[in-house]
Coordinates of C-alpha atoms in Angstrom, one line a residue:
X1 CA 0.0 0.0 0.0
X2 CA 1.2 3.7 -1.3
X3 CA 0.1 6.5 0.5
X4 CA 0.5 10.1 -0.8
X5 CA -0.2 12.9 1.2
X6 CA -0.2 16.5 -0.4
X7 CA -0.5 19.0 2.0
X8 CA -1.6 22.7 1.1
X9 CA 1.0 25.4 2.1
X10 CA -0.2 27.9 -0.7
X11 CA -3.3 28.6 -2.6
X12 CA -3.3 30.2 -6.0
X13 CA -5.4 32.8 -7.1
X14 CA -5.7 31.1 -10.3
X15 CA -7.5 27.1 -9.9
X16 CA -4.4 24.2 -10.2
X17 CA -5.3 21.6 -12.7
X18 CA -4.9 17.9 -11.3
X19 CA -6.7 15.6 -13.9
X20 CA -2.8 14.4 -14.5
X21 CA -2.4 13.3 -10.5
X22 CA -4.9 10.3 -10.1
X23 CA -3.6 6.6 -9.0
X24 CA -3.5 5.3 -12.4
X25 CA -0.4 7.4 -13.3
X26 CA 1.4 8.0 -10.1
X27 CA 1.2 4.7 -8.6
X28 CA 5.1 4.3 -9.4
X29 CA 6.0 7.6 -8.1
X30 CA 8.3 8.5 -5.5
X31 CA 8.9 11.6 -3.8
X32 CA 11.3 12.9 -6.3
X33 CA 9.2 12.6 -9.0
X34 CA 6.2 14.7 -7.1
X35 CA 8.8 17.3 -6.7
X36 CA 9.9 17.4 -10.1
X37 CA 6.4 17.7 -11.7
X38 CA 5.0 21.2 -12.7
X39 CA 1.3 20.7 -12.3
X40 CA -0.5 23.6 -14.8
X41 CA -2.4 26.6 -13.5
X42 CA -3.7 28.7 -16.0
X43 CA -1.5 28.6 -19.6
X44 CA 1.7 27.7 -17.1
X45 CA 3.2 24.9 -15.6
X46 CA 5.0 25.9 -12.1
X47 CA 6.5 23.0 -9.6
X48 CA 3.8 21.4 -7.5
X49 CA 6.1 21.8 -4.5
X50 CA 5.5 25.7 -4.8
X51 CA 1.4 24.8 -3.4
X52 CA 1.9 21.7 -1.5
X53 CA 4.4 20.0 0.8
X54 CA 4.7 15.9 -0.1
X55 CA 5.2 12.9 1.3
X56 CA 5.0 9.4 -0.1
X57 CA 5.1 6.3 2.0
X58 CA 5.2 2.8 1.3
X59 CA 4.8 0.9 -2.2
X60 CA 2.1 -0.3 -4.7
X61 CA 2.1 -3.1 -7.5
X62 CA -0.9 -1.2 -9.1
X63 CA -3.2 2.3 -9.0
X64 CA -5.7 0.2 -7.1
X65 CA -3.1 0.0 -4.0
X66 CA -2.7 3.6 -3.5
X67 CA -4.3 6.1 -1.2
X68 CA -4.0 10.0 -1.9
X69 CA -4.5 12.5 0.7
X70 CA -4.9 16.2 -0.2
X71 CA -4.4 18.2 2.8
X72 CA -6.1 21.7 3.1
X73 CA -8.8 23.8 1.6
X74 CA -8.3 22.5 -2.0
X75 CA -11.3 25.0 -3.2
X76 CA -8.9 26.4 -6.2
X77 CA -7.7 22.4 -7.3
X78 CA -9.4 20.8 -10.7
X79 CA -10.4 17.9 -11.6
X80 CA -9.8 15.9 -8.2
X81 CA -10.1 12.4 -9.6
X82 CA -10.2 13.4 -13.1
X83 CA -11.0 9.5 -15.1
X84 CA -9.6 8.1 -12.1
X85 CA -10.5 4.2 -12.8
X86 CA -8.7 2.3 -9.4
X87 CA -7.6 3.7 -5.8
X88 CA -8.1 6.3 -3.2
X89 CA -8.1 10.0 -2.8
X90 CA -8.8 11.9 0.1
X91 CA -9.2 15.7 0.6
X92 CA -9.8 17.0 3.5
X93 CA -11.1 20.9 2.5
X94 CA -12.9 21.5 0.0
X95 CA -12.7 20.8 -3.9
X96 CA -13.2 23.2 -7.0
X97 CA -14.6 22.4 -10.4
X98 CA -15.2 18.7 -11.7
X99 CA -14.6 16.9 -9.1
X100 CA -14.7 13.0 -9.7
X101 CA -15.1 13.8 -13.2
X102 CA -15.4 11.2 -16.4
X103 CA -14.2 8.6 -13.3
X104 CA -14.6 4.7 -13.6
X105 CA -13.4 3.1 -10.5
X106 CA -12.0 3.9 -7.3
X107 CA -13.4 6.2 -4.5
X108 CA -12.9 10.1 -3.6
X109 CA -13.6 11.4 -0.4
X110 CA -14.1 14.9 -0.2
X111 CA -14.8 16.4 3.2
X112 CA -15.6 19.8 2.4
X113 CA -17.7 21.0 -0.7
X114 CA -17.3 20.7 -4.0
X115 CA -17.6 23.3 -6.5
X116 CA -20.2 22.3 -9.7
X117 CA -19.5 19.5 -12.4
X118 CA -18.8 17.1 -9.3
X119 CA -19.1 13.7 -11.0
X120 CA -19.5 14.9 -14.2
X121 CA -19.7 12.0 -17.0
X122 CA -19.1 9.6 -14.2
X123 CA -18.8 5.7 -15.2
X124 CA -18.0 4.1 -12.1
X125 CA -16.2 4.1 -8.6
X126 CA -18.2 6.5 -5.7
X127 CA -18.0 9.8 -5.0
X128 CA -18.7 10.8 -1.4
X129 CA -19.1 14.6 -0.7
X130 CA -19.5 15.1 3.2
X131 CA -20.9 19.1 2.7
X132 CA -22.8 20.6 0.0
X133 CA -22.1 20.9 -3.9
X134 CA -23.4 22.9 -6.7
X135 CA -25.0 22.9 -9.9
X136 CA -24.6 20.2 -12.4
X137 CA -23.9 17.3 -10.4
X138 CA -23.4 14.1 -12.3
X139 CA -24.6 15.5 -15.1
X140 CA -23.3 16.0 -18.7
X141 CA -21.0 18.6 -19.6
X142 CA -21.5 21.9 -22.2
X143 CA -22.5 21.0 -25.5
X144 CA -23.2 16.9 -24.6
X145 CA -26.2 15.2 -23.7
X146 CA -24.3 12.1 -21.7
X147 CA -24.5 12.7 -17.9
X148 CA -23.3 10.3 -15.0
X149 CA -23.9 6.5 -16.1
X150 CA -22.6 4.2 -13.5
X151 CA -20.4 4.5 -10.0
X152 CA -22.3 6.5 -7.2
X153 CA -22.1 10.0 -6.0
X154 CA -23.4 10.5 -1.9
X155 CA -24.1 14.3 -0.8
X156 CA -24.5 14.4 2.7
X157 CA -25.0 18.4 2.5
X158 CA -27.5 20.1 -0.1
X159 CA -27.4 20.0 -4.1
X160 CA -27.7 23.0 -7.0
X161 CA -29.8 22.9 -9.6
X162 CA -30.1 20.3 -12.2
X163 CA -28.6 17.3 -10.4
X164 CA -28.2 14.3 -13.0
X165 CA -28.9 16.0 -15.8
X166 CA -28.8 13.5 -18.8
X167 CA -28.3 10.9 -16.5
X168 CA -28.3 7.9 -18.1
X169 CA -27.1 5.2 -15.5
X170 CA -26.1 5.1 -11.5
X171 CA -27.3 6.3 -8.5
X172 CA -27.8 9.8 -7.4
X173 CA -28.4 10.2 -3.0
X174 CA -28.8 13.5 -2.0
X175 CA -29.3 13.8 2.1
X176 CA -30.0 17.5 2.3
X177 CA -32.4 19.7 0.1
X178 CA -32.1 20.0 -3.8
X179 CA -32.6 22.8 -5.9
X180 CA -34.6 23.2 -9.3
X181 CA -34.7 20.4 -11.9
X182 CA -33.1 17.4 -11.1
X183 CA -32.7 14.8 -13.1
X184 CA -33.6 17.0 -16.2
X185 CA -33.4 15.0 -19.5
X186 CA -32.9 11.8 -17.2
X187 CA -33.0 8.5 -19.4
X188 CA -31.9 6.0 -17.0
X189 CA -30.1 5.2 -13.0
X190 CA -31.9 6.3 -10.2
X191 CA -31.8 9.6 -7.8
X192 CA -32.9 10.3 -4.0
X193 CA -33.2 13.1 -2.1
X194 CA -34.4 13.1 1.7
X195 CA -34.3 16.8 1.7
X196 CA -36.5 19.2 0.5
X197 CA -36.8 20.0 -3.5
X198 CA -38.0 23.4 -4.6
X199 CA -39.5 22.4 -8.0
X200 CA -39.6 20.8 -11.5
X201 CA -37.6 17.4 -10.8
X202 CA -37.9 15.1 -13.6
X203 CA -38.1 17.6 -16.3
X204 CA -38.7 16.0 -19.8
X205 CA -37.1 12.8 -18.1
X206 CA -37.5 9.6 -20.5
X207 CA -36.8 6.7 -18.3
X208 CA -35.4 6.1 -14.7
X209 CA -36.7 6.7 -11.2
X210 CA -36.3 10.1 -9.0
X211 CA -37.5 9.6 -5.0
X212 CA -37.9 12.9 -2.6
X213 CA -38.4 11.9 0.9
X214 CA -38.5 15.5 1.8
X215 CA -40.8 18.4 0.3
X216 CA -41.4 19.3 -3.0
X217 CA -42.7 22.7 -4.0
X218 CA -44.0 22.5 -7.9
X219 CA -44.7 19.7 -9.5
X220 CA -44.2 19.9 -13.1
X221 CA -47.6 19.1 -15.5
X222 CA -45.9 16.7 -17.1
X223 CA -46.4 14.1 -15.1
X224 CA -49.6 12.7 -14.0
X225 CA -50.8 10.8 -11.2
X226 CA -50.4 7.0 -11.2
X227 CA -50.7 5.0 -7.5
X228 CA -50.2 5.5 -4.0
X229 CA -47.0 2.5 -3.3
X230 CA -46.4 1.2 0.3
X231 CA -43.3 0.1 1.0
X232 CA -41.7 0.2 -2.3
X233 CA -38.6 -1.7 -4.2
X234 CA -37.0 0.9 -6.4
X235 CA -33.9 -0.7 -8.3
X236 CA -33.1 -3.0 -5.7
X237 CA -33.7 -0.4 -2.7
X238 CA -36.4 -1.3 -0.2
X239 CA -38.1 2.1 1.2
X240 CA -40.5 2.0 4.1
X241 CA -43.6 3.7 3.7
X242 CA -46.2 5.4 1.6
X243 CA -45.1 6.9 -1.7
X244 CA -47.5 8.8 -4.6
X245 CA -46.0 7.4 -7.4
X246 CA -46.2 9.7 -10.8
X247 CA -45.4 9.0 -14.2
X248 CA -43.6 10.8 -16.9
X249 CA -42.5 13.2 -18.4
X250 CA -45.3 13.0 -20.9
X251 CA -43.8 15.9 -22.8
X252 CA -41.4 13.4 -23.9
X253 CA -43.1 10.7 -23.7
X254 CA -41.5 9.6 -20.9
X255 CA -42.0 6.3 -18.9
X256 CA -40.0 7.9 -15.3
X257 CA -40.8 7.2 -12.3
X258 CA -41.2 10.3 -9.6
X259 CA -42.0 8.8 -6.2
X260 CA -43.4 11.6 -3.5
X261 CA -43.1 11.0 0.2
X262 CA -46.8 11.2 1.0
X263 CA -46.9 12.2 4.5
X264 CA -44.2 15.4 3.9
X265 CA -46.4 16.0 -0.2
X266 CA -50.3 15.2 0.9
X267 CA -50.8 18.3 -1.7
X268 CA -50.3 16.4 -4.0
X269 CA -52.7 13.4 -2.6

């Protein structure tokens, strides 16, 4: 077992771009070669020993034996994780901008926030966010209509707006409130919030199942009523109690499932 710890003695104005430090490609580093890399900010490169101080301990046959530790409020570092497929990071702060992106194995730990894109294009591994994040979790990013298909993202704090968008695969579990339209344009994978939502989730969603154990405040009209569920199964998850169960979005024809806690949403009864 390799463990890396990259502790924060500066932070740059500008955001440090670290899509080239995941397992996968450092797992045969040693401390000399951390200190010889330039990691880019901006247009530059400048020596990642200028931001962090760095220690490396013990060995690893493979990415999938390394654990990486980033010490300090990380809130101007990109691409945490970055298509990280095997291994460990850890920061302990906060993280900025895509977060966990375009991963396929391993596991991030971030406990802090995260700034928006966290998960972005996400194919596997877990993401676990222990505070709040922004908008465009899990989703797809400018210009593409694939979101988050497979791995897990878990939010402890609150969500932005238009969690999962295009989310075509995975699971979604929000344990604080969510804000406008998630799972917008959804077409598979599965999403819960226990918090709050303040309106529109499900938004021209095609297929795949959205569940609010908290309130939500607008319903959109594309959906319509189907049963009240007790109890139910929802891709393998067991949930205890009674759910209104709608269908849609019919704007799209869509087959989605939106299941509505009915004791906290009897408005909607």
């Amino acid at each position: 077992m390799k463990t890396i710890t990259l502790t924060l003695k500066k932070k740059s104005q500008i955001a440090l771009e670290f899509d080239e430090l995941i397992p996968d490609k450092v797992f045969t580093w040693e401390k000399a070669d951390f200190e010889n890399y330039q990691v880019p900010v901006g247009n530059r490169r400048f020596p990642l020993t200028d931001y962090f101080d760095i220690e490396v301990e013990g060995t690893a046959e493979g990415p999938e034996e390394v654990k990486m530790i980033l010490e300090g409020d990380c809130g101007r570092v990109k691409y945490i994780g970055c298509k990280m497929g095997a291994g460990e990071i850890i920061v302990n702060g906060d993280a900025d901008l895509h977060c966990g992106a375009e991963m396929t194995g391993g596991k991030i730990t971030v406990n802090g926030d995260a700034e928006s894109y966290a998960g972005r294009e996400m194919k596997g591994g877990e993401l676990e966010i222990m505070g709040n994040t922004r908008e465009f979790c899990g989703c797809s990013y400018i210009g593409d209509w694939r979101g988050m298909s497979g791995g897990k993202i878990t939010l402890h704090g609150n969500a932005g707006k238009q969690l999962g968008e295009c989310l075509s695969g995975g699971e979604i579990y929000v344990k604080g409130d969510c804000d406008i339209l998630a799972g917008i344009h959804m077409s598979k994978g599965f999403i819960q919030i226990d918090g709050d939502v303040t309106r529109w989730p499900g938004g021209q969603m095609k297929n795949g199942n959205v569940l609010i154990n908290g309130e939500l405040g607008m319903l959109l009209e594309g959906f319509v009523y189907d049963e009240i569920v007790r109890d139910p199964v929802i891709d393998g998850k067991s949930f205890s109690g009674k759910y209104i169960k709608y269908t849609g979005d019919l704007a799209v024809n869509g087959k989605g499932g939106l299941y509505l806690n009915a004791e906290k949403n009897r408005k909607y009864l």
